[in-house]
Structures are given as structure tokens and as C-alpha cells.
Amino acid sequence: TGFVIGDKIYVGTGAGKSFEVYNDFYAYDINIDRWEPIAPLPDTTGGRKQAFGFSLNGKGYILTGCGMSCSTDTLRKDVWEYTPGPSGGNWIPKNDFFGDPRGGARGFLVDNQFYFGLGFMKDENNKPLYKRDFWKYIPENDSWAKLPELIGPGRGFFTGFVLNNKIYFGLGEEIFKNGSIRLFDDFYVFDPDNNSDPWTRCENDFFLEIAWNASASVEDIGYIFFGAQDFLDNNTYKNNIWQFVP
């Protein structure tokens, strides 16, 4: 995961092929085309994957995620704030995320406001429970406000983008307790200015059930990149780029 501050891209944490998780972080300077290590995330458990990062008001933030197994005892709800500076900058802990510990969640910046939610937690038998909750971060007092829940099914590893100050997102996956996987093709719009009924389902679903996509928006167009229909099967990975015009 990562974030952007000024002319630098910050990337860190994640998992490796040898089933280890990391807490190291790096900065890429686009002006000189160079990577350099920065202060690692001070994770006392040794690292995490499936965290989410964003930047706000010149600071970087990392929150939630899980250890390699994503078992109940490794799911996180902590939030860390990064300030660039000499000697690699520094991290400080913020108040924990107000929702349940989770992995596979996503967030979006709209008009300098951060919105975050969904993903999965685990039940008492360590089986996944997919969330529909949605939250807004309030940096002035380091707190979270709970918003109306998604009107569709809960899910993880979905994707989305921001167009015209509205959040468009969908796709993703749900793993049932028996291990079977449900993929989604539905898409929704969240309007932060509509306090009473912010959610609307898009009239047209995506034409493919898929998860683990990347996404971006450029001007008034959204883009979805790549993805997979089975994370463990390389034959289901896609190299397509799709375009969305609202």
C-alpha cells in the first residue's frame, strides 16, 4: 500500500513469496527518478498486508490490514500517521479506526475528506465475515463518523474511483464459510452531500465478475485495470483496461 505527498510516492508493507509480511517503506522521487528507504512502519508484530494508505494535508496514513494468515488475532484496526522529514521522516500512532479490525478494505478522498470501509473480519471460528459499513475520518479531532451502510452485499478487494465529488465503486469478492468464492459485477455511487440517502446502485453492472482490480480517475472518466477471478489461479488474471463514463 502507499500514498502520495508532494512529488514523492511512498510505498510499503505487504507480503512476500516466502509467506512473510513486511513493515518497510520506500519513497520514490519523480523529479530525480530514485527510490530511497524511509522510516519503517513501527509495527510491533513485524509487518502486515492488506493495509490501506492515503494522504491528507501533507501527511501520510496507513490503517488496518492483517498478518500473513489474516487470522482473527492478526487483524488490525490501528492507524499510523507519517510526516516526511530528515532521516526518513517519522510515524506516530493515531486513534484506532472505530470499526472492527479488518483486511481487504478500501478508501477514497473526496474534497479533502477521507471515506473508508467494507472489507472482512473473522468470526469466532476464524471464518470471514464481510462488512457493509462505511466511515468518514475527521482529522480535526482524530475520530471517525459512521455513515449509512452500503445497500449491496458486503465484500472485500473491491475497486473504485472518484468522479465529480462522488465515489463509484463495486466488484470484489466474498469467501463463504465453506471456502467457495462469490465474485461481484455490481457498481454503486456514494454521494457525500446526500446525508439521508447517499447510496445508489448504478444502472448498468460491470460486464465481468472480478476482484483485486486497480483503478484511477482522470478528469471525468474512471478506469479499471487488471484483476483476477481466482487469486490463486494465474490463468484468471486479466491485463485489460476498462473505461467508465458516468
mmCIF file of C-alpha atoms in Angstrom:
data_model
loop_
_atom_site.group_PDB
_atom_site.id
_atom_site.type_symbol
_atom_site.label_atom_id
_atom_site.label_comp_id
_atom_site.label_asym_id
_atom_site.label_seq_id
_atom_site.Cartn_x
_atom_site.Cartn_y
_atom_site.Cartn_z
ATOM 1 C CA THR A 1 0.000 0.000 0.000
ATOM 2 C CA GLY A 2 1.057 3.632 -0.105
ATOM 3 C CA PHE A 3 0.248 7.297 -0.591
ATOM 4 C CA VAL A 4 1.492 10.413 -2.372
ATOM 5 C CA ILE A 5 2.873 13.553 -0.700
ATOM 6 C CA GLY A 6 4.084 16.312 -2.959
ATOM 7 C CA ASP A 7 6.341 14.910 -5.683
ATOM 8 C CA LYS A 8 7.029 11.625 -3.868
ATOM 9 C CA ILE A 9 5.257 8.278 -3.927
ATOM 10 C CA TYR A 10 5.509 6.297 -0.685
ATOM 11 C CA VAL A 11 5.089 2.507 -0.810
ATOM 12 C CA GLY A 12 5.429 -0.144 1.877
ATOM 13 C CA THR A 13 4.206 -3.154 3.872
ATOM 14 C CA GLY A 14 2.772 -6.179 2.032
ATOM 15 C CA ALA A 15 3.616 -9.868 1.750
ATOM 16 C CA GLY A 16 6.379 -11.814 0.006
ATOM 17 C CA LYS A 17 6.545 -15.108 -1.853
ATOM 18 C CA SER A 18 8.077 -16.834 1.160
ATOM 19 C CA PHE A 19 4.996 -16.107 3.290
ATOM 20 C CA GLU A 20 6.473 -13.228 5.241
ATOM 21 C CA VAL A 21 4.923 -9.803 5.848
ATOM 22 C CA TYR A 22 6.827 -6.528 5.815
ATOM 23 C CA ASN A 23 6.836 -3.178 7.569
ATOM 24 C CA ASP A 24 9.484 -1.442 5.438
ATOM 25 C CA PHE A 25 8.685 1.705 3.451
ATOM 26 C CA TYR A 26 10.243 3.467 0.466
ATOM 27 C CA ALA A 27 9.878 6.831 -1.248
ATOM 28 C CA TYR A 28 10.116 7.407 -4.986
ATOM 29 C CA ASP A 29 11.080 10.925 -6.104
ATOM 30 C CA ILE A 30 9.617 11.554 -9.556
ATOM 31 C CA ASN A 31 11.962 14.508 -10.163
ATOM 32 C CA ILE A 32 15.188 12.517 -9.915
ATOM 33 C CA ASP A 33 13.846 9.016 -10.695
ATOM 34 C CA ARG A 34 15.166 7.482 -7.488
ATOM 35 C CA TRP A 35 13.934 5.225 -4.683
ATOM 36 C CA GLU A 36 15.169 5.591 -1.127
ATOM 37 C CA PRO A 37 14.226 3.833 2.130
ATOM 38 C CA ILE A 38 12.366 5.815 4.773
ATOM 39 C CA ALA A 39 11.433 5.050 8.369
ATOM 40 C CA PRO A 40 9.675 1.664 8.563
ATOM 41 C CA LEU A 41 6.167 1.418 9.926
ATOM 42 C CA PRO A 42 6.660 0.793 13.673
ATOM 43 C CA ASP A 43 4.601 -2.392 13.683
ATOM 44 C CA THR A 44 5.404 -4.370 16.833
ATOM 45 C CA THR A 45 4.061 -7.571 15.244
ATOM 46 C CA GLY A 46 6.609 -7.414 12.436
ATOM 47 C CA GLY A 47 4.559 -6.369 9.419
ATOM 48 C CA ARG A 48 1.202 -6.539 7.661
ATOM 49 C CA LYS A 49 -0.555 -6.977 4.346
ATOM 50 C CA GLN A 50 -3.915 -5.711 3.039
ATOM 51 C CA ALA A 51 -3.484 -2.349 4.761
ATOM 52 C CA PHE A 52 -4.765 0.830 3.128
ATOM 53 C CA GLY A 53 -2.909 4.099 2.671
ATOM 54 C CA PHE A 54 -3.936 7.659 1.907
ATOM 55 C CA SER A 55 -2.570 11.188 2.215
ATOM 56 C CA LEU A 56 -4.252 14.225 3.719
ATOM 57 C CA ASN A 57 -2.958 17.727 4.443
ATOM 58 C CA GLY A 58 0.666 16.834 3.747
ATOM 59 C CA LYS A 59 0.652 13.693 5.918
ATOM 60 C CA GLY A 60 0.525 10.016 5.006
ATOM 61 C CA TYR A 61 -1.695 7.461 6.748
ATOM 62 C CA ILE A 62 -1.726 3.662 6.971
ATOM 63 C CA LEU A 63 -4.560 1.742 8.621
ATOM 64 C CA THR A 64 -5.966 -1.758 9.218
ATOM 65 C CA GLY A 65 -4.637 -4.877 7.466
ATOM 66 C CA CYS A 66 -3.563 -8.257 8.824
ATOM 67 C CA GLY A 67 -0.693 -10.660 9.308
ATOM 68 C CA MET A 68 0.214 -13.374 6.822
ATOM 69 C CA SER A 69 -2.650 -15.710 7.803
ATOM 70 C CA CYS A 70 -5.230 -12.939 8.277
ATOM 71 C CA SER A 71 -6.429 -14.911 11.320
ATOM 72 C CA THR A 72 -8.544 -13.206 13.946
ATOM 73 C CA ASP A 73 -5.577 -12.402 16.168
ATOM 74 C CA THR A 74 -3.647 -10.710 13.326
ATOM 75 C CA LEU A 75 -6.386 -8.396 12.014
ATOM 76 C CA ARG A 76 -5.614 -4.727 12.723
ATOM 77 C CA LYS A 77 -7.544 -1.533 13.388
ATOM 78 C CA ASP A 78 -4.607 0.731 14.199
ATOM 79 C CA VAL A 79 -3.900 3.975 12.314
ATOM 80 C CA TRP A 80 -0.455 5.499 11.727
ATOM 81 C CA GLU A 81 0.439 8.989 10.522
ATOM 82 C CA TYR A 82 3.652 9.682 8.586
ATOM 83 C CA THR A 83 5.387 13.064 8.411
ATOM 84 C CA PRO A 84 8.171 13.486 5.825
ATOM 85 C CA GLY A 85 11.445 14.839 7.129
ATOM 86 C CA PRO A 86 15.160 14.246 7.600
ATOM 87 C CA SER A 87 16.428 10.778 8.472
ATOM 88 C CA GLY A 88 13.448 9.149 6.766
ATOM 89 C CA GLY A 89 10.662 11.075 8.471
ATOM 90 C CA ASN A 90 8.662 9.674 11.368
ATOM 91 C CA TRP A 91 5.489 7.754 12.211
ATOM 92 C CA ILE A 92 3.143 8.442 15.122
ATOM 93 C CA PRO A 93 0.132 6.374 16.227
ATOM 94 C CA LYS A 94 -3.323 7.907 15.912
ATOM 95 C CA ASN A 95 -6.573 6.757 17.494
ATOM 96 C CA ASP A 96 -7.651 3.346 16.278
ATOM 97 C CA PHE A 97 -10.186 3.027 13.487
ATOM 98 C CA PHE A 98 -13.641 2.982 15.124
ATOM 99 C CA GLY A 99 -14.907 -0.055 13.152
ATOM 100 C CA ASP A 100 -13.904 -3.696 13.520
ATOM 101 C CA PRO A 101 -10.365 -4.847 12.708
ATOM 102 C CA ARG A 102 -10.241 -5.904 9.064
ATOM 103 C CA GLY A 103 -8.422 -6.609 5.847
ATOM 104 C CA GLY A 104 -9.401 -6.049 2.239
ATOM 105 C CA ALA A 105 -10.992 -2.628 2.887
ATOM 106 C CA ARG A 106 -10.699 0.426 0.647
ATOM 107 C CA GLY A 107 -10.905 4.189 0.990
ATOM 108 C CA PHE A 108 -11.430 7.301 -1.127
ATOM 109 C CA LEU A 109 -10.628 11.007 -0.909
ATOM 110 C CA VAL A 110 -13.426 13.411 -1.846
ATOM 111 C CA ASP A 111 -12.948 17.157 -1.489
ATOM 112 C CA ASN A 112 -10.136 16.611 1.048
ATOM 113 C CA GLN A 113 -12.294 14.218 3.098
ATOM 114 C CA PHE A 114 -11.399 10.530 3.561
ATOM 115 C CA TYR A 115 -14.041 7.771 3.377
ATOM 116 C CA PHE A 116 -13.296 4.131 4.233
ATOM 117 C CA GLY A 117 -14.999 0.817 4.784
ATOM 118 C CA LEU A 118 -16.168 -2.673 3.819
ATOM 119 C CA GLY A 119 -13.555 -5.456 3.797
ATOM 120 C CA PHE A 120 -13.665 -8.529 6.037
ATOM 121 C CA MET A 121 -13.242 -9.531 9.677
ATOM 122 C CA LYS A 122 -13.344 -13.038 11.192
ATOM 123 C CA ASP A 123 -15.912 -14.812 13.387
ATOM 124 C CA GLU A 124 -15.228 -16.923 16.482
ATOM 125 C CA ASN A 125 -14.334 -19.859 14.217
ATOM 126 C CA ASN A 126 -11.886 -17.757 12.189
ATOM 127 C CA LYS A 127 -14.236 -17.690 9.186
ATOM 128 C CA PRO A 128 -14.551 -14.479 7.143
ATOM 129 C CA LEU A 129 -17.394 -12.027 7.726
ATOM 130 C CA TYR A 130 -17.760 -9.376 5.050
ATOM 131 C CA LYS A 131 -18.637 -5.851 6.076
ATOM 132 C CA ARG A 132 -21.002 -3.242 4.623
ATOM 133 C CA ASP A 133 -20.103 -0.366 6.964
ATOM 134 C CA PHE A 134 -18.720 2.957 5.729
ATOM 135 C CA TRP A 135 -16.907 5.671 7.680
ATOM 136 C CA LYS A 136 -15.567 9.202 7.402
ATOM 137 C CA TYR A 137 -12.321 10.268 9.079
ATOM 138 C CA ILE A 138 -12.365 13.563 10.980
ATOM 139 C CA PRO A 139 -8.725 14.693 11.318
ATOM 140 C CA GLU A 140 -9.537 17.736 13.481
ATOM 141 C CA ASN A 141 -10.246 15.514 16.484
ATOM 142 C CA ASP A 142 -8.760 12.247 15.174
ATOM 143 C CA SER A 143 -12.104 10.430 15.167
ATOM 144 C CA TRP A 144 -14.422 8.538 12.813
ATOM 145 C CA ALA A 145 -18.082 9.163 11.933
ATOM 146 C CA LYS A 146 -20.186 6.168 10.886
ATOM 147 C CA LEU A 147 -22.183 6.669 7.684
ATOM 148 C CA PRO A 148 -25.089 4.718 6.138
ATOM 149 C CA GLU A 149 -24.069 1.208 5.127
ATOM 150 C CA LEU A 150 -23.664 0.021 1.550
ATOM 151 C CA ILE A 151 -27.046 -1.013 0.113
ATOM 152 C CA GLY A 152 -25.476 -4.035 -1.613
ATOM 153 C CA PRO A 153 -23.711 -7.115 -0.198
ATOM 154 C CA GLY A 154 -20.561 -6.769 1.889
ATOM 155 C CA ARG A 155 -17.281 -7.584 0.169
ATOM 156 C CA GLY A 156 -13.512 -7.223 0.119
ATOM 157 C CA PHE A 157 -10.941 -6.347 -2.545
ATOM 158 C CA PHE A 158 -13.375 -4.171 -4.462
ATOM 159 C CA THR A 159 -12.309 -1.161 -6.508
ATOM 160 C CA GLY A 160 -13.490 2.335 -7.304
ATOM 161 C CA PHE A 161 -12.719 5.928 -8.168
ATOM 162 C CA VAL A 162 -13.973 9.457 -7.557
ATOM 163 C CA LEU A 163 -15.762 11.432 -10.271
ATOM 164 C CA ASN A 164 -17.448 14.812 -9.765
ATOM 165 C CA ASN A 165 -17.093 14.512 -5.976
ATOM 166 C CA LYS A 166 -18.921 11.175 -5.911
ATOM 167 C CA ILE A 167 -17.476 7.742 -5.127
ATOM 168 C CA TYR A 168 -18.111 4.998 -7.689
ATOM 169 C CA PHE A 169 -17.200 1.513 -6.557
ATOM 170 C CA GLY A 170 -18.049 -2.144 -6.884
ATOM 171 C CA LEU A 171 -16.777 -5.570 -7.973
ATOM 172 C CA GLY A 172 -14.874 -7.501 -5.281
ATOM 173 C CA GLU A 173 -15.260 -10.899 -3.654
ATOM 174 C CA GLU A 174 -16.882 -12.736 -0.772
ATOM 175 C CA ILE A 175 -15.483 -16.032 0.528
ATOM 176 C CA PHE A 176 -18.102 -18.212 2.200
ATOM 177 C CA LYS A 177 -17.503 -20.330 5.292
ATOM 178 C CA ASN A 178 -17.271 -23.472 3.141
ATOM 179 C CA GLY A 179 -14.437 -21.884 1.126
ATOM 180 C CA SER A 180 -16.417 -21.146 -2.039
ATOM 181 C CA ILE A 181 -15.951 -17.696 -3.610
ATOM 182 C CA ARG A 182 -18.577 -15.278 -4.855
ATOM 183 C CA LEU A 183 -17.435 -12.558 -7.239
ATOM 184 C CA PHE A 184 -19.388 -9.361 -7.911
ATOM 185 C CA ASP A 185 -20.111 -7.291 -11.013
ATOM 186 C CA ASP A 186 -22.342 -4.635 -9.397
ATOM 187 C CA PHE A 187 -21.404 -0.959 -9.031
ATOM 188 C CA TYR A 188 -22.642 1.751 -6.659
ATOM 189 C CA VAL A 189 -22.413 5.510 -6.204
ATOM 190 C CA PHE A 190 -21.882 7.219 -2.842
ATOM 191 C CA ASP A 191 -22.795 10.926 -2.706
ATOM 192 C CA PRO A 192 -21.217 12.582 0.366
ATOM 193 C CA ASP A 193 -23.554 15.578 0.009
ATOM 194 C CA ASN A 194 -26.667 13.413 0.455
ATOM 195 C CA ASN A 195 -26.780 12.823 4.206
ATOM 196 C CA SER A 196 -30.059 10.894 4.343
ATOM 197 C CA ASP A 197 -29.753 8.529 1.364
ATOM 198 C CA PRO A 198 -26.223 8.646 -0.085
ATOM 199 C CA TRP A 199 -26.177 5.266 -1.895
ATOM 200 C CA THR A 200 -27.426 4.495 -5.410
ATOM 201 C CA ARG A 201 -26.876 1.363 -7.467
ATOM 202 C CA CYS A 202 -25.548 2.097 -10.950
ATOM 203 C CA GLU A 203 -27.996 1.330 -13.725
ATOM 204 C CA ASN A 204 -25.512 -0.887 -15.566
ATOM 205 C CA ASP A 205 -23.423 -3.565 -13.886
ATOM 206 C CA PHE A 206 -19.860 -4.230 -14.962
ATOM 207 C CA PHE A 207 -19.776 -6.945 -17.655
ATOM 208 C CA LEU A 208 -17.422 -9.219 -15.691
ATOM 209 C CA GLU A 209 -17.450 -10.651 -12.164
ATOM 210 C CA ILE A 210 -13.968 -9.895 -10.872
ATOM 211 C CA ALA A 211 -11.919 -8.673 -7.889
ATOM 212 C CA TRP A 212 -8.420 -7.427 -6.982
ATOM 213 C CA ASN A 213 -8.503 -4.609 -9.535
ATOM 214 C CA ALA A 214 -6.592 -1.344 -9.614
ATOM 215 C CA SER A 215 -8.415 1.860 -10.557
ATOM 216 C CA ALA A 216 -7.947 5.555 -11.226
ATOM 217 C CA SER A 217 -9.841 8.587 -12.454
ATOM 218 C CA VAL A 218 -8.677 11.177 -14.977
ATOM 219 C CA GLU A 219 -10.851 14.257 -15.326
ATOM 220 C CA ASP A 220 -14.410 12.903 -15.750
ATOM 221 C CA ILE A 221 -13.541 9.322 -16.687
ATOM 222 C CA GLY A 222 -12.910 6.313 -14.439
ATOM 223 C CA TYR A 223 -10.542 3.472 -15.303
ATOM 224 C CA ILE A 224 -10.325 -0.106 -14.015
ATOM 225 C CA PHE A 225 -7.126 -2.092 -14.520
ATOM 226 C CA PHE A 226 -6.348 -5.812 -14.435
ATOM 227 C CA GLY A 227 -7.833 -8.000 -11.664
ATOM 228 C CA ALA A 228 -8.432 -11.711 -11.126
ATOM 229 C CA GLN A 229 -11.351 -14.120 -10.919
ATOM 230 C CA ASP A 230 -9.407 -16.504 -8.695
ATOM 231 C CA PHE A 231 -6.489 -15.072 -6.750
ATOM 232 C CA LEU A 232 -4.776 -18.495 -6.614
ATOM 233 C CA ASP A 233 -5.161 -19.255 -10.339
ATOM 234 C CA ASN A 234 -2.819 -17.305 -12.622
ATOM 235 C CA ASN A 235 -4.961 -18.248 -15.635
ATOM 236 C CA THR A 236 -7.779 -15.995 -14.373
ATOM 237 C CA TYR A 237 -5.623 -12.858 -14.133
ATOM 238 C CA LYS A 238 -6.534 -10.079 -16.568
ATOM 239 C CA ASN A 239 -4.372 -7.498 -18.323
ATOM 240 C CA ASN A 240 -7.273 -5.412 -19.621
ATOM 241 C CA ILE A 241 -8.014 -1.732 -19.017
ATOM 242 C CA TRP A 242 -11.670 -0.669 -18.917
ATOM 243 C CA GLN A 243 -13.125 2.841 -19.107
ATOM 244 C CA PHE A 244 -16.200 4.159 -17.275
ATOM 245 C CA VAL A 245 -18.070 7.311 -18.285
ATOM 246 C CA PRO A 246 -20.889 8.297 -15.885
#
